[in-house]
Every structure is written in structure tokens, then in C-alpha cells.
Amino acid sequence: MTGSVGDLLRRGAESVAVPRFDLDEVIAEAGRRRRRRRYLVAGTAAVALSAIAAGSVLVAATISRTQDPPPAGPPSPSISKTLGVEGARPLVYAVGRTVHVGDKSVQADKPVAFIAPTDDGAVYQATLDRTLWFTDGTTTEVLGTSEWTAAPTSHRGVVTTGDSGSLVVWADTGRRTKRIPVEFVVYDTSRREEVARIPFTAPGSDEPVVLYVDEDQVYLNPDPSAPGCWAVDVDDIHPCRNPQLFRFDVATGETTKIPVSELDGALNARARIFTAVTQDGRVVYGEPAFDLVGNRLVASIHYSVADDDAAPVTLADGSELRLRLPTGYVPPWPSDGEDSVGVSQWLDDTHVALFANDGGGDLPAKEGDLLICEVPDGVCRVAVPRASQPYVAPYLG
Amino acid sequence: MRDNGDVAAFAEYAEACSATLFKTAFLMVGDHQLAQDLVQEALVKTLMAWPRLNDRDNLHAYTRRVIVTTSISWRRRRSFHERPVEVLPERHGPDLAEAVVTANEMVAALGTLPPRQRAAIVLRFYQDLTEVQTAEAMGCSVGAVKSQVSAGLRRLREKLGSSFDHVTVADRGVTS
């Protein structure tokens, strides 16, 4: 064996065929993420800040990869310790093939790569697998297939669920044979049935965006390149005086064009939303970032991507939201690494689950702890301690 | 969505750097498909940050850092369903293919290292970065880089046995 370590590594790397990268997909994916971030920070409210903060839930598409769906396997119920909050949504997460729903768990056919909560259980998917599954912790069933799958490096946006309620929304090809999504499927996990299909409005070169889902309605932005003035637009956020979007009512099946101020108002009236006030007095909502100060996590919302401006998350009384880590808690992130805490899921109006990982990256899969914190008191406890295997948890960011 | 000039400039950058980035990513994760996904993700993040990247000379450093931090996280996540390479490729006798074979051995041994050690080795010896540059890419201190490189080399020596004695552990030796 001769040569230097560097020479050997270079020879090894040179022997590998370099693939051709799909720059169109890179540009499209960056555009999708950028629009989500823009919308995230663009909500302004005419009313005074009155709601206790809550997590942002504005997600849409992700990279599409396909693979044959796995066969349905028999569920394997088991009981674990009490993890969540009594009377609230079950805490959901997955470790490998084990899907946890509160105190119950079932075995999936493959390691889970994406998971999202509803009031009734968890929707989940394996890496690069189009099949969508639902479990209440006792039984499993196939909901359908999604055209947007959980890629190894991008898990968000496979489906959209609300911070409350039973609705699940995802893109589907409808009855076409070509794998180009043409409509959204709306599934109700409490009724265990598909309840609506929403055709894409003004389809063009990009996909429509699911902005928000509540208990009864789906807020949608059409293809951002569609002519008009939309909440999410190809040029900029709110580029015109009265940006609009669509609201689909599940009960009536009607789609109504509404001004973005209606969605902003609806969001700010909800308990499960994190809000902050910018320097110029605007109320913004979004996923908070957390800074560790002593044993407290100080929450703030970044509202300007370009300038990296942030405002503290505030409570109804105007005080800042500060979450207290458990006494003696040792954060999992390294002292020389980045802090990494994010919002995973709301359990009820006053309990939110956070993930705390080791700061190694930005993926939903975590090796740290799942914490449950009370808002506004700020008391946190470890619900799922770190283990030898990483877990996959919902990610509202 | 964004200025066409930006997109064109990004496309030019991506075309020029994607091969180098891919090879780095391959050494980081040891899998062709995963390396491709890793570069794709790094390019998406670079494009998103493009308006803030005023210093175009540091573009490559930014993308490289994304690859490093993402690969470290990613390898941790994947570790539960992937086993490290316990058996290295069989060594061949001295012939014209020796260089390739030994390179394969080195790459295979590299794959057994923990993520941070692997990243430190790749950045120091493949990318030929200084300790300071490596620390910047990994988001850690120079001292941490030194310890990761030292531990990584020690582990490579354990994996490759006496044959590693013939490998030159040469680098730039520059710390600032």
C-alpha cells in the first residue's frame, strides 16, 4: 500500500461515476421551500395580539420519488409507558419500524421516514415509498398513495394535517395514469374515509400549496404562477394590495376565494399558534427558534429571511415565552455544535411537544429527546428520552 | 420566483462544482445514491441562501458546509438500519490494479468511521483543507478537528492493519 491518505481517497473518489444532477428540480424545490418560508413570516393581523403562541404549520410539496408500495402487514400492538397528556392528542413518533401513538405502538413493514399527527393517531410513510398509512396505535390501514414521498433528505410536506382535528390532505394523480398530481385528497381519520377531492385550480408549471388545515377547512394557494394576486406568488409575498387564496369547506364541498387577511385572522384566533410582534408592530406567526439561556429556551420568530431579523414569541400579557428545561437536564447537543430544538406537535391548547437533537443537521429524524412543554407556564418534561436508535417525529417547521 | 440572473449564475456554479461536491459527498456517506441525494439537498439550500451569499468566493465553502452538517446528521439517522463495513475488500497481490484496490480499501475503511471522524478525514486529506477551514466546515473548534482527525487515523490504522504503516499521513500541516 503506497501513497498518502489523500492520494488514496482521491483515487477512490475518482473511480466513482458522477451522476447528472437535475438542476430544474433543485430550482423548483428551492422555490417551493422559499415560498413556504415567505408565507410563514408574512402573516399580519389587524387585531391586537391576543392568542397564546403556537406552531406554524405551513407546508406543501417535497421532492417526488417513487417506489412500489410495501405489502400490508398485520399490526402488532404493544403497550408502553404513558407518554402524552391526558385528554389530549396522543404523542406520535416512530423508531425504526415501530410507530408510537400515545401509550400504544404498532409495527410498520419498513422503517418509517415521515409521520404526522391527527386527533386519532398517526399518518406515516417509509422512505421513498408512496404508500400512506394510518394507525390509531392498534390497527393499521392504507390511506392511499402520495405523489410526494419522504425522500432521505426532505421529509416535510408529504401530507398536511391540522394542529387539531382529523383531516389529512395530500396530492394525488386522480385517475390519470401519468404521475403528475392533479388534485388533493382529503381524508378524515375519525371517519376512516376519504371525504373530498379538490382539483388543482389554475394548474401550471408548479404545484398548488396547502397553506393550512383546520378541523373543517383546507386553505389552498393555487399554482403560484397562475395569473392573479395570491398569498403565495411567484414574484413575492403579498405583491399586491389584496392577495387571495382559496378556502375549501369539507362539509359543503365548496371552494371560496378569500383575502389572505381572513386566513391571518383565523390563524391568530387559534390557540395553537406562535406569534410575535415585529419592530414595526406587525403580528407575525411561524415556527419559533429556540436559544438556550441557562436552563431556559427563549423562543423567537425570524420574520426577515434576508436580514435575519427575529422577534420574541410573546404571550397574551405581552411577556416573552420562555420554556424551562427539567432540573438537571443535559441538552443533547454538543457544546461546540448548534443548538437544535424544534416544534414537533401540539397535543392540546396548552401542551406542545418539542424535539431536542444533537445539532447535527436539520432533519426531522432525531436522536435527542422529545420534550412536552406547557404553555404559557413554560414547564417542560422529557417525554421520550434519547435512545440508541434515532426517532422520526412530526415536524411543524 | 427569483432573478433570472441569479438562477443562471447558480446553474453555472452548480454545473461547475457538482462533480467535486458529489465526490466529497460520496466519501462522506459511502453510497452513490445517498451521495446524489446529499448533493441535491446541498444545492437546494445553497440556492435558497443565494441572495445572502454576497461573497461568491465562499460559495463552495458554504455548500461544502451544508454537505458536511447534513451528512453527519444523515448518517446518524441511517445508522439504525445500516451496518458498518466489518469486512474490508479482499486485498490483491501487487499488480496494475493495486492502486485502485488499495484506494477501495481506504474508502471501505473510511466507511467504518463515525460521521464526525469521517468528515474530518475527508476535509483534511481529500479536500486538503487546513484545520481552521475544516473547523469552519464542521462548525466546531480547531481542537475538536485535531481530536477527530487523530481518532479517525487511529481507527483507520486499526482497520487496515500493518498495511497502513506504508501510507503517508501527509497534509498541509497548516493551522491558520
Short mmCIF file of N, CA, C and O in Angstrom, two decimals, chain A residues 145-202:
data_model
loop_
_atom_site.label_atom_id
_atom_site.label_comp_id
_atom_site.label_asym_id
_atom_site.label_seq_id
_atom_site.Cartn_x
_atom_site.Cartn_y
_atom_site.Cartn_z
N THR A 145 -52.01 6.55 -1.88
CA THR A 145 -50.63 6.79 -2.30
C THR A 145 -50.45 8.28 -2.53
O THR A 145 -51.33 8.96 -3.05
N SER A 146 -49.30 8.76 -2.14
CA SER A 146 -48.98 10.17 -2.31
C SER A 146 -47.95 10.32 -3.41
O SER A 146 -47.02 9.52 -3.52
N GLU A 147 -48.09 11.35 -4.20
CA GLU A 147 -47.09 11.60 -5.24
C GLU A 147 -45.86 12.25 -4.67
O GLU A 147 -44.81 12.28 -5.28
N TRP A 148 -45.98 12.84 -3.50
CA TRP A 148 -44.82 13.44 -2.84
C TRP A 148 -44.43 12.52 -1.71
O TRP A 148 -45.19 12.27 -0.79
N THR A 149 -43.23 12.01 -1.80
CA THR A 149 -42.82 10.99 -0.84
C THR A 149 -41.75 11.50 0.10
O THR A 149 -41.16 12.56 -0.12
N ALA A 150 -41.48 10.73 1.12
CA ALA A 150 -40.45 11.09 2.08
C ALA A 150 -39.09 10.70 1.51
O ALA A 150 -38.71 9.55 1.53
N ALA A 151 -38.40 11.70 0.97
CA ALA A 151 -37.05 11.45 0.47
C ALA A 151 -36.08 11.43 1.65
O ALA A 151 -36.39 11.96 2.71
N PRO A 152 -34.91 10.82 1.47
CA PRO A 152 -33.99 10.72 2.61
C PRO A 152 -33.63 12.06 3.21
O PRO A 152 -33.35 12.17 4.38
N THR A 153 -33.58 13.09 2.41
CA THR A 153 -33.13 14.38 2.94
C THR A 153 -34.26 15.40 3.03
O THR A 153 -34.02 16.54 3.34
N SER A 154 -35.45 15.03 2.76
CA SER A 154 -36.53 16.02 2.81
C SER A 154 -37.82 15.32 3.18
O SER A 154 -38.46 14.69 2.36
N HIS A 155 -38.22 15.46 4.42
CA HIS A 155 -39.36 14.68 4.89
C HIS A 155 -40.65 15.46 4.92
O HIS A 155 -41.71 14.90 5.01
N ARG A 156 -40.57 16.74 4.92
CA ARG A 156 -41.77 17.51 5.17
C ARG A 156 -42.66 17.57 3.93
O ARG A 156 -42.20 17.40 2.82
N GLY A 157 -43.91 17.79 4.18
CA GLY A 157 -44.79 18.07 3.06
C GLY A 157 -45.38 16.86 2.38
O GLY A 157 -46.04 16.99 1.36
N VAL A 158 -45.17 15.68 2.90
CA VAL A 158 -45.78 14.51 2.28
C VAL A 158 -47.31 14.63 2.37
O VAL A 158 -48.01 14.45 1.39
N VAL A 159 -47.78 14.90 3.57
CA VAL A 159 -49.19 15.20 3.77
C VAL A 159 -49.26 16.43 4.67
O VAL A 159 -48.29 16.81 5.32
N THR A 160 -50.42 17.04 4.69
CA THR A 160 -50.66 18.14 5.62
C THR A 160 -51.78 17.73 6.56
O THR A 160 -52.84 17.28 6.11
N THR A 161 -51.52 17.85 7.85
CA THR A 161 -52.56 17.63 8.84
C THR A 161 -52.71 18.91 9.66
O THR A 161 -51.81 19.75 9.67
N GLY A 162 -53.82 19.03 10.35
CA GLY A 162 -54.03 20.22 11.16
C GLY A 162 -53.43 20.07 12.55
O GLY A 162 -53.10 18.97 12.98
N ASP A 163 -53.31 21.20 13.26
CA ASP A 163 -52.87 21.11 14.65
C ASP A 163 -54.01 20.64 15.54
O ASP A 163 -53.83 20.43 16.74
N SER A 164 -55.18 20.50 14.96
CA SER A 164 -56.34 19.97 15.65
C SER A 164 -57.24 19.34 14.59
O SER A 164 -57.26 19.77 13.44
N GLY A 165 -58.00 18.32 14.96
CA GLY A 165 -58.91 17.72 14.01
C GLY A 165 -58.39 16.44 13.39
O GLY A 165 -57.36 15.90 13.82
N SER A 166 -59.11 15.98 12.37
CA SER A 166 -58.84 14.65 11.82
C SER A 166 -58.52 14.66 10.33
O SER A 166 -58.41 13.60 9.72
N LEU A 167 -58.39 15.83 9.75
CA LEU A 167 -58.20 15.88 8.30
C LEU A 167 -56.74 15.68 7.90
O LEU A 167 -55.82 16.17 8.56
N VAL A 168 -56.57 14.96 6.80
CA VAL A 168 -55.26 14.74 6.19
C VAL A 168 -55.40 15.11 4.72
O VAL A 168 -56.36 14.70 4.06
N VAL A 169 -54.47 15.88 4.20
CA VAL A 169 -54.54 16.33 2.81
C VAL A 169 -53.23 15.97 2.10
O VAL A 169 -52.15 16.20 2.64
N TRP A 170 -53.36 15.40 0.90
CA TRP A 170 -52.16 15.12 0.11
C TRP A 170 -52.50 15.20 -1.37
O TRP A 170 -53.67 15.18 -1.76
N ALA A 171 -51.47 15.31 -2.18
CA ALA A 171 -51.65 15.45 -3.63
C ALA A 171 -51.74 14.07 -4.28
O ALA A 171 -51.07 13.13 -3.87
N ASP A 172 -52.56 13.99 -5.30
CA ASP A 172 -52.80 12.69 -5.94
C ASP A 172 -52.96 12.91 -7.44
O ASP A 172 -53.34 13.99 -7.90
N THR A 173 -52.69 11.86 -8.18
CA THR A 173 -52.84 11.95 -9.63
C THR A 173 -54.28 11.81 -10.07
O THR A 173 -54.59 11.93 -11.26
N GLY A 174 -55.18 11.54 -9.13
CA GLY A 174 -56.56 11.27 -9.53
C GLY A 174 -56.61 9.97 -10.27
O GLY A 174 -55.99 8.99 -9.88
N ARG A 175 -57.29 9.95 -11.36
CA ARG A 175 -57.42 8.70 -12.12
C ARG A 175 -56.54 8.69 -13.36
O ARG A 175 -56.71 7.87 -14.25
N ARG A 176 -55.63 9.65 -13.43
CA ARG A 176 -54.73 9.69 -14.57
C ARG A 176 -53.64 8.63 -14.41
O ARG A 176 -53.30 8.22 -13.32
N THR A 177 -53.09 8.23 -15.52
CA THR A 177 -52.02 7.25 -15.47
C THR A 177 -50.66 7.91 -15.30
O THR A 177 -49.75 7.34 -14.72
N LYS A 178 -50.52 9.14 -15.80
CA LYS A 178 -49.24 9.84 -15.62
C LYS A 178 -49.14 10.33 -14.19
O LYS A 178 -50.11 10.79 -13.60
N ARG A 179 -47.93 10.22 -13.63
CA ARG A 179 -47.75 10.58 -12.23
C ARG A 179 -47.53 12.08 -12.06
O ARG A 179 -46.50 12.52 -11.59
N ILE A 180 -48.49 12.83 -12.45
CA ILE A 180 -48.45 14.27 -12.22
C ILE A 180 -49.67 14.60 -11.38
O ILE A 180 -50.80 14.39 -11.79
N PRO A 181 -49.47 15.10 -10.14
CA PRO A 181 -50.62 15.38 -9.29
C PRO A 181 -51.58 16.36 -9.95
O PRO A 181 -51.16 17.33 -10.56
N VAL A 182 -52.86 16.07 -9.80
CA VAL A 182 -53.88 16.95 -10.38
C VAL A 182 -54.92 17.36 -9.35
O VAL A 182 -55.75 18.22 -9.63
N GLU A 183 -54.90 16.76 -8.19
CA GLU A 183 -55.90 17.10 -7.20
C GLU A 183 -55.40 16.73 -5.81
O GLU A 183 -54.48 15.93 -5.64
N PHE A 184 -56.02 17.34 -4.81
CA PHE A 184 -55.74 16.99 -3.43
C PHE A 184 -56.80 16.01 -2.93
O PHE A 184 -57.99 16.16 -3.25
N VAL A 185 -56.35 15.05 -2.15
CA VAL A 185 -57.26 14.15 -1.48
C VAL A 185 -57.42 14.63 -0.03
O VAL A 185 -56.44 14.99 0.61
N VAL A 186 -58.64 14.64 0.45
CA VAL A 186 -58.90 14.98 1.85
C VAL A 186 -59.46 13.75 2.53
O VAL A 186 -60.49 13.20 2.11
N TYR A 187 -58.78 13.28 3.58
CA TYR A 187 -59.16 12.07 4.29
C TYR A 187 -59.47 12.44 5.73
O TYR A 187 -58.78 13.27 6.33
N ASP A 188 -60.50 11.83 6.29
CA ASP A 188 -60.88 12.08 7.67
C ASP A 188 -60.53 10.84 8.50
O ASP A 188 -61.13 9.77 8.32
N THR A 189 -59.57 10.97 9.40
CA THR A 189 -59.13 9.78 10.16
C THR A 189 -60.11 9.39 11.26
O THR A 189 -60.00 8.28 11.80
N SER A 190 -61.05 10.24 11.61
CA SER A 190 -62.06 9.83 12.59
C SER A 190 -63.15 9.01 11.91
O SER A 190 -63.69 8.06 12.50
N ARG A 191 -63.44 9.33 10.67
CA ARG A 191 -64.44 8.55 9.91
C ARG A 191 -63.79 7.41 9.13
O ARG A 191 -64.47 6.56 8.58
N ARG A 192 -62.48 7.46 9.04
CA ARG A 192 -61.71 6.45 8.30
C ARG A 192 -62.16 6.37 6.84
O ARG A 192 -62.33 5.28 6.28
N GLU A 193 -62.33 7.53 6.24
CA GLU A 193 -62.71 7.52 4.83
C GLU A 193 -62.30 8.82 4.16
O GLU A 193 -62.12 9.85 4.82
N GLU A 194 -62.14 8.70 2.86
CA GLU A 194 -61.89 9.89 2.05
C GLU A 194 -63.15 10.73 2.03
O GLU A 194 -64.24 10.22 1.80
N VAL A 195 -63.01 12.02 2.27
CA VAL A 195 -64.20 12.86 2.36
C VAL A 195 -64.29 13.89 1.23
O VAL A 195 -65.34 14.50 1.04
N ALA A 196 -63.21 14.10 0.51
CA ALA A 196 -63.28 15.08 -0.59
C ALA A 196 -62.08 14.94 -1.51
O ALA A 196 -61.04 14.38 -1.12
N ARG A 197 -62.25 15.46 -2.70
CA ARG A 197 -61.13 15.65 -3.63
C ARG A 197 -61.21 17.09 -4.13
O ARG A 197 -62.29 17.57 -4.49
N ILE A 198 -60.08 17.76 -4.11
CA ILE A 198 -60.04 19.16 -4.52
C ILE A 198 -59.18 19.27 -5.77
O ILE A 198 -57.95 19.11 -5.71
N PRO A 199 -59.79 19.52 -6.92
CA PRO A 199 -58.98 19.67 -8.15
C PRO A 199 -58.04 20.85 -8.04
O PRO A 199 -58.37 21.86 -7.40
N PHE A 200 -56.86 20.71 -8.61
CA PHE A 200 -55.92 21.84 -8.62
C PHE A 200 -56.57 22.99 -9.40
O PHE A 200 -57.10 22.80 -10.49
N THR A 201 -56.50 24.16 -8.81
CA THR A 201 -57.02 25.34 -9.51
C THR A 201 -55.90 25.95 -10.33
O THR A 201 -54.77 26.08 -9.86
N ALA A 202 -56.22 26.34 -11.53
CA ALA A 202 -55.28 27.00 -12.42
C ALA A 202 -53.94 26.28 -12.47
O ALA A 202 -52.90 26.85 -12.15
#
